[in-house]
Amino acid sequence: MANPSLRIGHGYDIHPLIEGRPLVLGGITIASAKGLEGHSDADALTHALADAIFGAVALPDIGVYFPNTDPACKGMNSQLILKKAIEEARKLGYELLNADITVIAEAPKLKPHWAAMRTQLAETLGVAPSVIGLKATTNEGMDATGRGEAIAAYAVVLLTSTD
Ligand code: MG
């Protein structure tokens, strides 16, 4: 059967916010009293986006490609993970049409950083910045994200067949 012409993908990630770590989100470092904890740079936004791309082409999640038990992945720049995801999708004959990303964070305010994030993510993916939608919301004080203990991200992508 020929490749379907369109494939949708969804990704989700969450990392704890702790003191003493830089806050890396969407491939940029943001001034913040707390940063995300994780084996890599813990960029929850980029992880959700990469998982959405892997999922769209029915490949395993990023934990399979980049295990958090692998010393080589320690402190890793997650743009490398995202690059791997789009490369694997392209090998299977798909290109990213658009991505829609929602970050759930109580603080800091992310609006001033959207442009820089979009530029970085577009560069990593080799796509136009206009295909990357970024938005944020709070959890209204509820749950770990609402208490400022974590940042979560959801990503939806649409891929088109290049065959
Ligand atoms: Mg993660």
JSON list of C-alpha atoms and ligand atoms in Angstrom, two decimals:
[
{"chain": "A", "resi": 1, "resn": "MET", "atom": "CA", "xyz": [0.00, 0.00, 0.00]},
{"chain": "A", "resi": 2, "resn": "ALA", "atom": "CA", "xyz": [1.26, 3.46, -0.81]},
{"chain": "A", "resi": 3, "resn": "ASN", "atom": "CA", "xyz": [2.16, 5.75, 2.05]},
{"chain": "A", "resi": 4, "resn": "PRO", "atom": "CA", "xyz": [-0.87, 7.62, 3.41]},
{"chain": "A", "resi": 5, "resn": "SER", "atom": "CA", "xyz": [-0.65, 11.20, 2.18]},
{"chain": "A", "resi": 6, "resn": "LEU", "atom": "CA", "xyz": [-1.09, 12.68, 5.66]},
{"chain": "A", "resi": 7, "resn": "ARG", "atom": "CA", "xyz": [-0.13, 11.42, 9.10]},
{"chain": "A", "resi": 8, "resn": "ILE", "atom": "CA", "xyz": [-0.88, 13.03, 12.47]},
{"chain": "A", "resi": 9, "resn": "GLY", "atom": "CA", "xyz": [1.31, 12.68, 15.55]},
{"chain": "A", "resi": 10, "resn": "HIS", "atom": "CA", "xyz": [0.95, 13.59, 19.21]},
{"chain": "A", "resi": 11, "resn": "GLY", "atom": "CA", "xyz": [3.58, 14.00, 21.91]},
{"chain": "A", "resi": 12, "resn": "TYR", "atom": "CA", "xyz": [3.58, 14.83, 25.61]},
{"chain": "A", "resi": 13, "resn": "ASP", "atom": "CA", "xyz": [6.32, 15.43, 28.15]},
{"chain": "A", "resi": 14, "resn": "ILE", "atom": "CA", "xyz": [6.79, 16.82, 31.65]},
{"chain": "A", "resi": 15, "resn": "HIS", "atom": "CA", "xyz": [9.91, 17.56, 33.69]},
{"chain": "A", "resi": 16, "resn": "PRO", "atom": "CA", "xyz": [10.32, 18.78, 37.29]},
{"chain": "A", "resi": 17, "resn": "LEU", "atom": "CA", "xyz": [11.43, 22.37, 37.91]},
{"chain": "A", "resi": 18, "resn": "ILE", "atom": "CA", "xyz": [14.29, 22.59, 40.39]},
{"chain": "A", "resi": 19, "resn": "GLU", "atom": "CA", "xyz": [16.78, 25.18, 41.56]},
{"chain": "A", "resi": 20, "resn": "GLY", "atom": "CA", "xyz": [20.30, 25.04, 40.20]},
{"chain": "A", "resi": 21, "resn": "ARG", "atom": "CA", "xyz": [19.48, 24.03, 36.64]},
{"chain": "A", "resi": 22, "resn": "PRO", "atom": "CA", "xyz": [19.28, 26.26, 33.54]},
{"chain": "A", "resi": 23, "resn": "LEU", "atom": "CA", "xyz": [15.81, 26.47, 31.99]},
{"chain": "A", "resi": 24, "resn": "VAL", "atom": "CA", "xyz": [16.04, 25.14, 28.44]},
{"chain": "A", "resi": 25, "resn": "LEU", "atom": "CA", "xyz": [12.78, 25.21, 26.51]},
{"chain": "A", "resi": 26, "resn": "GLY", "atom": "CA", "xyz": [12.25, 25.11, 22.77]},
{"chain": "A", "resi": 27, "resn": "GLY", "atom": "CA", "xyz": [15.99, 24.97, 22.25]},
{"chain": "A", "resi": 28, "resn": "ILE", "atom": "CA", "xyz": [16.78, 28.24, 23.99]},
{"chain": "A", "resi": 29, "resn": "THR", "atom": "CA", "xyz": [17.96, 29.05, 27.51]},
{"chain": "A", "resi": 30, "resn": "ILE", "atom": "CA", "xyz": [15.61, 31.30, 29.46]},
{"chain": "A", "resi": 31, "resn": "ALA", "atom": "CA", "xyz": [16.56, 33.31, 32.53]},
{"chain": "A", "resi": 32, "resn": "SER", "atom": "CA", "xyz": [14.75, 31.67, 35.42]},
{"chain": "A", "resi": 33, "resn": "ALA", "atom": "CA", "xyz": [15.31, 30.91, 39.10]},
{"chain": "A", "resi": 34, "resn": "LYS", "atom": "CA", "xyz": [14.56, 27.26, 38.36]},
{"chain": "A", "resi": 35, "resn": "GLY", "atom": "CA", "xyz": [15.33, 24.91, 35.48]},
{"chain": "A", "resi": 36, "resn": "LEU", "atom": "CA", "xyz": [14.06, 21.56, 34.29]},
{"chain": "A", "resi": 37, "resn": "GLU", "atom": "CA", "xyz": [15.57, 18.43, 35.74]},
{"chain": "A", "resi": 38, "resn": "GLY", "atom": "CA", "xyz": [16.36, 15.47, 33.54]},
{"chain": "A", "resi": 39, "resn": "HIS", "atom": "CA", "xyz": [19.07, 13.28, 32.06]},
{"chain": "A", "resi": 40, "resn": "SER", "atom": "CA", "xyz": [19.37, 15.47, 28.95]},
{"chain": "A", "resi": 41, "resn": "ASP", "atom": "CA", "xyz": [18.87, 19.25, 28.96]},
{"chain": "A", "resi": 42, "resn": "ALA", "atom": "CA", "xyz": [15.27, 18.27, 29.94]},
{"chain": "A", "resi": 43, "resn": "ASP", "atom": "CA", "xyz": [13.67, 20.44, 27.23]},
{"chain": "A", "resi": 44, "resn": "ALA", "atom": "CA", "xyz": [10.09, 19.20, 27.67]},
{"chain": "A", "resi": 45, "resn": "LEU", "atom": "CA", "xyz": [8.78, 21.20, 24.69]},
{"chain": "A", "resi": 46, "resn": "THR", "atom": "CA", "xyz": [11.36, 19.74, 22.31]},
{"chain": "A", "resi": 47, "resn": "HIS", "atom": "CA", "xyz": [10.81, 16.22, 23.69]},
{"chain": "A", "resi": 48, "resn": "ALA", "atom": "CA", "xyz": [7.05, 16.45, 23.12]},
{"chain": "A", "resi": 49, "resn": "LEU", "atom": "CA", "xyz": [7.63, 17.72, 19.57]},
{"chain": "A", "resi": 50, "resn": "ALA", "atom": "CA", "xyz": [10.14, 14.97, 18.76]},
{"chain": "A", "resi": 51, "resn": "ASP", "atom": "CA", "xyz": [7.80, 12.30, 20.13]},
{"chain": "A", "resi": 52, "resn": "ALA", "atom": "CA", "xyz": [4.95, 13.69, 18.03]},
{"chain": "A", "resi": 53, "resn": "ILE", "atom": "CA", "xyz": [7.08, 13.33, 14.88]},
{"chain": "A", "resi": 54, "resn": "PHE", "atom": "CA", "xyz": [8.22, 9.82, 15.80]},
{"chain": "A", "resi": 55, "resn": "GLY", "atom": "CA", "xyz": [4.62, 8.88, 16.60]},
{"chain": "A", "resi": 56, "resn": "ALA", "atom": "CA", "xyz": [3.29, 10.24, 13.32]},
{"chain": "A", "resi": 57, "resn": "VAL", "atom": "CA", "xyz": [5.42, 7.73, 11.41]},
{"chain": "A", "resi": 58, "resn": "ALA", "atom": "CA", "xyz": [4.80, 4.95, 13.97]},
{"chain": "A", "resi": 59, "resn": "LEU", "atom": "CA", "xyz": [8.36, 4.85, 15.25]},
{"chain": "A", "resi": 60, "resn": "PRO", "atom": "CA", "xyz": [9.24, 4.24, 18.93]},
{"chain": "A", "resi": 61, "resn": "ASP", "atom": "CA", "xyz": [9.40, 7.12, 21.41]},
{"chain": "A", "resi": 62, "resn": "ILE", "atom": "CA", "xyz": [12.52, 9.15, 22.16]},
{"chain": "A", "resi": 63, "resn": "GLY", "atom": "CA", "xyz": [13.33, 7.01, 25.20]},
{"chain": "A", "resi": 64, "resn": "VAL", "atom": "CA", "xyz": [14.14, 4.14, 22.84]},
{"chain": "A", "resi": 65, "resn": "TYR", "atom": "CA", "xyz": [16.48, 6.24, 20.67]},
{"chain": "A", "resi": 66, "resn": "PHE", "atom": "CA", "xyz": [17.99, 8.19, 23.57]},
{"chain": "A", "resi": 67, "resn": "PRO", "atom": "CA", "xyz": [17.73, 6.12, 26.80]},
{"chain": "A", "resi": 68, "resn": "ASN", "atom": "CA", "xyz": [18.02, 8.10, 30.04]},
{"chain": "A", "resi": 69, "resn": "THR", "atom": "CA", "xyz": [20.37, 5.34, 31.25]},
{"chain": "A", "resi": 70, "resn": "ASP", "atom": "CA", "xyz": [22.86, 6.09, 28.45]},
{"chain": "A", "resi": 71, "resn": "PRO", "atom": "CA", "xyz": [25.79, 8.18, 29.74]},
{"chain": "A", "resi": 72, "resn": "ALA", "atom": "CA", "xyz": [26.22, 9.53, 26.18]},
{"chain": "A", "resi": 73, "resn": "CYS", "atom": "CA", "xyz": [22.82, 11.24, 26.52]},
{"chain": "A", "resi": 74, "resn": "LYS", "atom": "CA", "xyz": [23.70, 12.99, 29.81]},
{"chain": "A", "resi": 75, "resn": "GLY", "atom": "CA", "xyz": [23.25, 16.74, 29.48]},
{"chain": "A", "resi": 76, "resn": "MET", "atom": "CA", "xyz": [22.42, 16.23, 25.81]},
{"chain": "A", "resi": 77, "resn": "ASN", "atom": "CA", "xyz": [21.14, 19.12, 23.70]},
{"chain": "A", "resi": 78, "resn": "SER", "atom": "CA", "xyz": [17.60, 18.02, 22.84]},
{"chain": "A", "resi": 79, "resn": "GLN", "atom": "CA", "xyz": [17.81, 19.70, 19.43]},
{"chain": "A", "resi": 80, "resn": "LEU", "atom": "CA", "xyz": [19.82, 16.61, 18.46]},
{"chain": "A", "resi": 81, "resn": "ILE", "atom": "CA", "xyz": [16.85, 14.46, 19.48]},
{"chain": "A", "resi": 82, "resn": "LEU", "atom": "CA", "xyz": [14.49, 16.61, 17.40]},
{"chain": "A", "resi": 83, "resn": "LYS", "atom": "CA", "xyz": [16.86, 16.47, 14.43]},
{"chain": "A", "resi": 84, "resn": "LYS", "atom": "CA", "xyz": [16.92, 12.67, 14.66]},
{"chain": "A", "resi": 85, "resn": "ALA", "atom": "CA", "xyz": [13.11, 12.57, 14.67]},
{"chain": "A", "resi": 86, "resn": "ILE", "atom": "CA", "xyz": [12.71, 14.64, 11.51]},
{"chain": "A", "resi": 87, "resn": "GLU", "atom": "CA", "xyz": [15.53, 12.73, 9.78]},
{"chain": "A", "resi": 88, "resn": "GLU", "atom": "CA", "xyz": [13.81, 9.41, 10.52]},
{"chain": "A", "resi": 89, "resn": "ALA", "atom": "CA", "xyz": [10.49, 10.78, 9.25]},
{"chain": "A", "resi": 90, "resn": "ARG", "atom": "CA", "xyz": [12.14, 11.98, 6.04]},
{"chain": "A", "resi": 91, "resn": "LYS", "atom": "CA", "xyz": [13.74, 8.55, 5.53]},
{"chain": "A", "resi": 92, "resn": "LEU", "atom": "CA", "xyz": [10.21, 7.16, 5.53]},
{"chain": "A", "resi": 93, "resn": "GLY", "atom": "CA", "xyz": [9.09, 9.74, 2.96]},
{"chain": "A", "resi": 94, "resn": "TYR", "atom": "CA", "xyz": [7.41, 12.36, 5.13]},
{"chain": "A", "resi": 95, "resn": "GLU", "atom": "CA", "xyz": [7.84, 16.09, 5.62]},
{"chain": "A", "resi": 96, "resn": "LEU", "atom": "CA", "xyz": [6.50, 18.28, 8.42]},
{"chain": "A", "resi": 97, "resn": "LEU", "atom": "CA", "xyz": [3.49, 20.35, 7.36]},
{"chain": "A", "resi": 98, "resn": "ASN", "atom": "CA", "xyz": [2.89, 22.02, 10.71]},
{"chain": "A", "resi": 99, "resn": "ALA", "atom": "CA", "xyz": [3.27, 21.63, 14.44]},
{"chain": "A", "resi": 100, "resn": "ASP", "atom": "CA", "xyz": [1.03, 22.99, 17.19]},
{"chain": "A", "resi": 101, "resn": "ILE", "atom": "CA", "xyz": [2.60, 23.07, 20.65]},
{"chain": "A", "resi": 102, "resn": "THR", "atom": "CA", "xyz": [1.11, 23.95, 24.02]},
{"chain": "A", "resi": 103, "resn": "VAL", "atom": "CA", "xyz": [3.35, 24.49, 27.04]},
{"chain": "A", "resi": 104, "resn": "ILE", "atom": "CA", "xyz": [1.87, 24.37, 30.53]},
{"chain": "A", "resi": 105, "resn": "ALA", "atom": "CA", "xyz": [3.93, 26.55, 32.85]},
{"chain": "A", "resi": 106, "resn": "GLU", "atom": "CA", "xyz": [3.07, 28.76, 35.80]},
{"chain": "A", "resi": 107, "resn": "ALA", "atom": "CA", "xyz": [6.28, 30.76, 35.29]},
{"chain": "A", "resi": 108, "resn": "PRO", "atom": "CA", "xyz": [8.20, 32.26, 33.65]},
{"chain": "A", "resi": 109, "resn": "LYS", "atom": "CA", "xyz": [6.13, 34.06, 31.04]},
{"chain": "A", "resi": 110, "resn": "LEU", "atom": "CA", "xyz": [7.04, 32.50, 27.71]},
{"chain": "A", "resi": 111, "resn": "LYS", "atom": "CA", "xyz": [5.51, 35.01, 25.29]},
{"chain": "A", "resi": 112, "resn": "PRO", "atom": "CA", "xyz": [8.72, 37.09, 25.01]},
{"chain": "A", "resi": 113, "resn": "HIS", "atom": "CA", "xyz": [10.60, 33.93, 23.98]},
{"chain": "A", "resi": 114, "resn": "TRP", "atom": "CA", "xyz": [8.34, 32.52, 21.26]},
{"chain": "A", "resi": 115, "resn": "ALA", "atom": "CA", "xyz": [10.20, 34.16, 18.39]},
{"chain": "A", "resi": 116, "resn": "ALA", "atom": "CA", "xyz": [13.59, 32.82, 19.48]},
{"chain": "A", "resi": 117, "resn": "MET", "atom": "CA", "xyz": [12.16, 29.35, 20.11]},
{"chain": "A", "resi": 118, "resn": "ARG", "atom": "CA", "xyz": [10.42, 29.30, 16.74]},
{"chain": "A", "resi": 119, "resn": "THR", "atom": "CA", "xyz": [13.64, 30.34, 15.00]},
{"chain": "A", "resi": 120, "resn": "GLN", "atom": "CA", "xyz": [15.63, 27.61, 16.77]},
{"chain": "A", "resi": 121, "resn": "LEU", "atom": "CA", "xyz": [13.08, 24.83, 16.23]},
{"chain": "A", "resi": 122, "resn": "ALA", "atom": "CA", "xyz": [12.65, 25.76, 12.57]},
{"chain": "A", "resi": 123, "resn": "GLU", "atom": "CA", "xyz": [16.40, 25.69, 12.06]},
{"chain": "A", "resi": 124, "resn": "THR", "atom": "CA", "xyz": [16.72, 22.27, 13.71]},
{"chain": "A", "resi": 125, "resn": "LEU", "atom": "CA", "xyz": [13.84, 20.89, 11.65]},
{"chain": "A", "resi": 126, "resn": "GLY", "atom": "CA", "xyz": [14.84, 22.57, 8.39]},
{"chain": "A", "resi": 127, "resn": "VAL", "atom": "CA", "xyz": [11.38, 24.10, 7.96]},
{"chain": "A", "resi": 128, "resn": "ALA", "atom": "CA", "xyz": [9.93, 27.61, 7.79]},
{"chain": "A", "resi": 129, "resn": "PRO", "atom": "CA", "xyz": [9.28, 29.21, 11.20]},
{"chain": "A", "resi": 130, "resn": "SER", "atom": "CA", "xyz": [5.68, 29.85, 10.13]},
{"chain": "A", "resi": 131, "resn": "VAL", "atom": "CA", "xyz": [4.82, 26.13, 10.39]},
{"chain": "A", "resi": 132, "resn": "ILE", "atom": "CA", "xyz": [5.55, 26.06, 14.12]},
{"chain": "A", "resi": 133, "resn": "GLY", "atom": "CA", "xyz": [2.73, 27.16, 16.41]},
{"chain": "A", "resi": 134, "resn": "LEU", "atom": "CA", "xyz": [3.64, 27.94, 20.00]},
{"chain": "A", "resi": 135, "resn": "LYS", "atom": "CA", "xyz": [1.38, 28.83, 22.89]},
{"chain": "A", "resi": 136, "resn": "ALA", "atom": "CA", "xyz": [1.27, 28.52, 26.65]},
{"chain": "A", "resi": 137, "resn": "THR", "atom": "CA", "xyz": [-1.23, 28.28, 29.42]},
{"chain": "A", "resi": 138, "resn": "THR", "atom": "CA", "xyz": [-1.09, 27.86, 33.19]},
{"chain": "A", "resi": 139, "resn": "ASN", "atom": "CA", "xyz": [-2.80, 25.16, 35.20]},
{"chain": "A", "resi": 140, "resn": "GLU", "atom": "CA", "xyz": [-4.54, 27.77, 37.37]},
{"chain": "A", "resi": 141, "resn": "GLY", "atom": "CA", "xyz": [-2.59, 26.75, 40.47]},
{"chain": "A", "resi": 142, "resn": "MET", "atom": "CA", "xyz": [-3.61, 23.10, 40.23]},
{"chain": "A", "resi": 143, "resn": "ASP", "atom": "CA", "xyz": [-1.36, 20.05, 40.09]},
{"chain": "A", "resi": 144, "resn": "ALA", "atom": "CA", "xyz": [2.43, 20.05, 39.85]},
{"chain": "A", "resi": 145, "resn": "THR", "atom": "CA", "xyz": [2.56, 22.42, 36.88]},
{"chain": "A", "resi": 146, "resn": "GLY", "atom": "CA", "xyz": [0.15, 24.82, 38.57]},
{"chain": "A", "resi": 147, "resn": "ARG", "atom": "CA", "xyz": [2.27, 24.87, 41.73]},
{"chain": "A", "resi": 148, "resn": "GLY", "atom": "CA", "xyz": [5.33, 25.71, 39.64]},
{"chain": "A", "resi": 149, "resn": "GLU", "atom": "CA", "xyz": [6.93, 22.34, 40.33]},
{"chain": "A", "resi": 150, "resn": "ALA", "atom": "CA", "xyz": [7.05, 21.22, 36.70]},
{"chain": "A", "resi": 151, "resn": "ILE", "atom": "CA", "xyz": [6.66, 22.30, 33.09]},
{"chain": "A", "resi": 152, "resn": "ALA", "atom": "CA", "xyz": [4.67, 20.13, 30.68]},
{"chain": "A", "resi": 153, "resn": "ALA", "atom": "CA", "xyz": [4.23, 20.30, 26.92]},
{"chain": "A", "resi": 154, "resn": "TYR", "atom": "CA", "xyz": [1.88, 18.83, 24.34]},
{"chain": "A", "resi": 155, "resn": "ALA", "atom": "CA", "xyz": [2.64, 18.75, 20.62]},
{"chain": "A", "resi": 156, "resn": "VAL", "atom": "CA", "xyz": [0.56, 17.79, 17.61]},
{"chain": "A", "resi": 157, "resn": "VAL", "atom": "CA", "xyz": [2.13, 17.50, 14.18]},
{"chain": "A", "resi": 158, "resn": "LEU", "atom": "CA", "xyz": [0.87, 16.89, 10.66]},
{"chain": "A", "resi": 159, "resn": "LEU", "atom": "CA", "xyz": [3.20, 15.22, 8.19]},
{"chain": "A", "resi": 160, "resn": "THR", "atom": "CA", "xyz": [2.72, 14.95, 4.45]},
{"chain": "A", "resi": 161, "resn": "SER", "atom": "CA", "xyz": [4.04, 12.24, 2.17]},
{"chain": "A", "resi": 162, "resn": "THR", "atom": "CA", "xyz": [6.77, 13.37, -0.19]},
{"chain": "A", "resi": 163, "resn": "ASP", "atom": "CA", "xyz": [6.39, 10.31, -2.45]},
{"chain": "B", "resi": 1, "resn": "MG", "atom": "MG", "xyz": [11.60, 14.45, 28.45]}
]
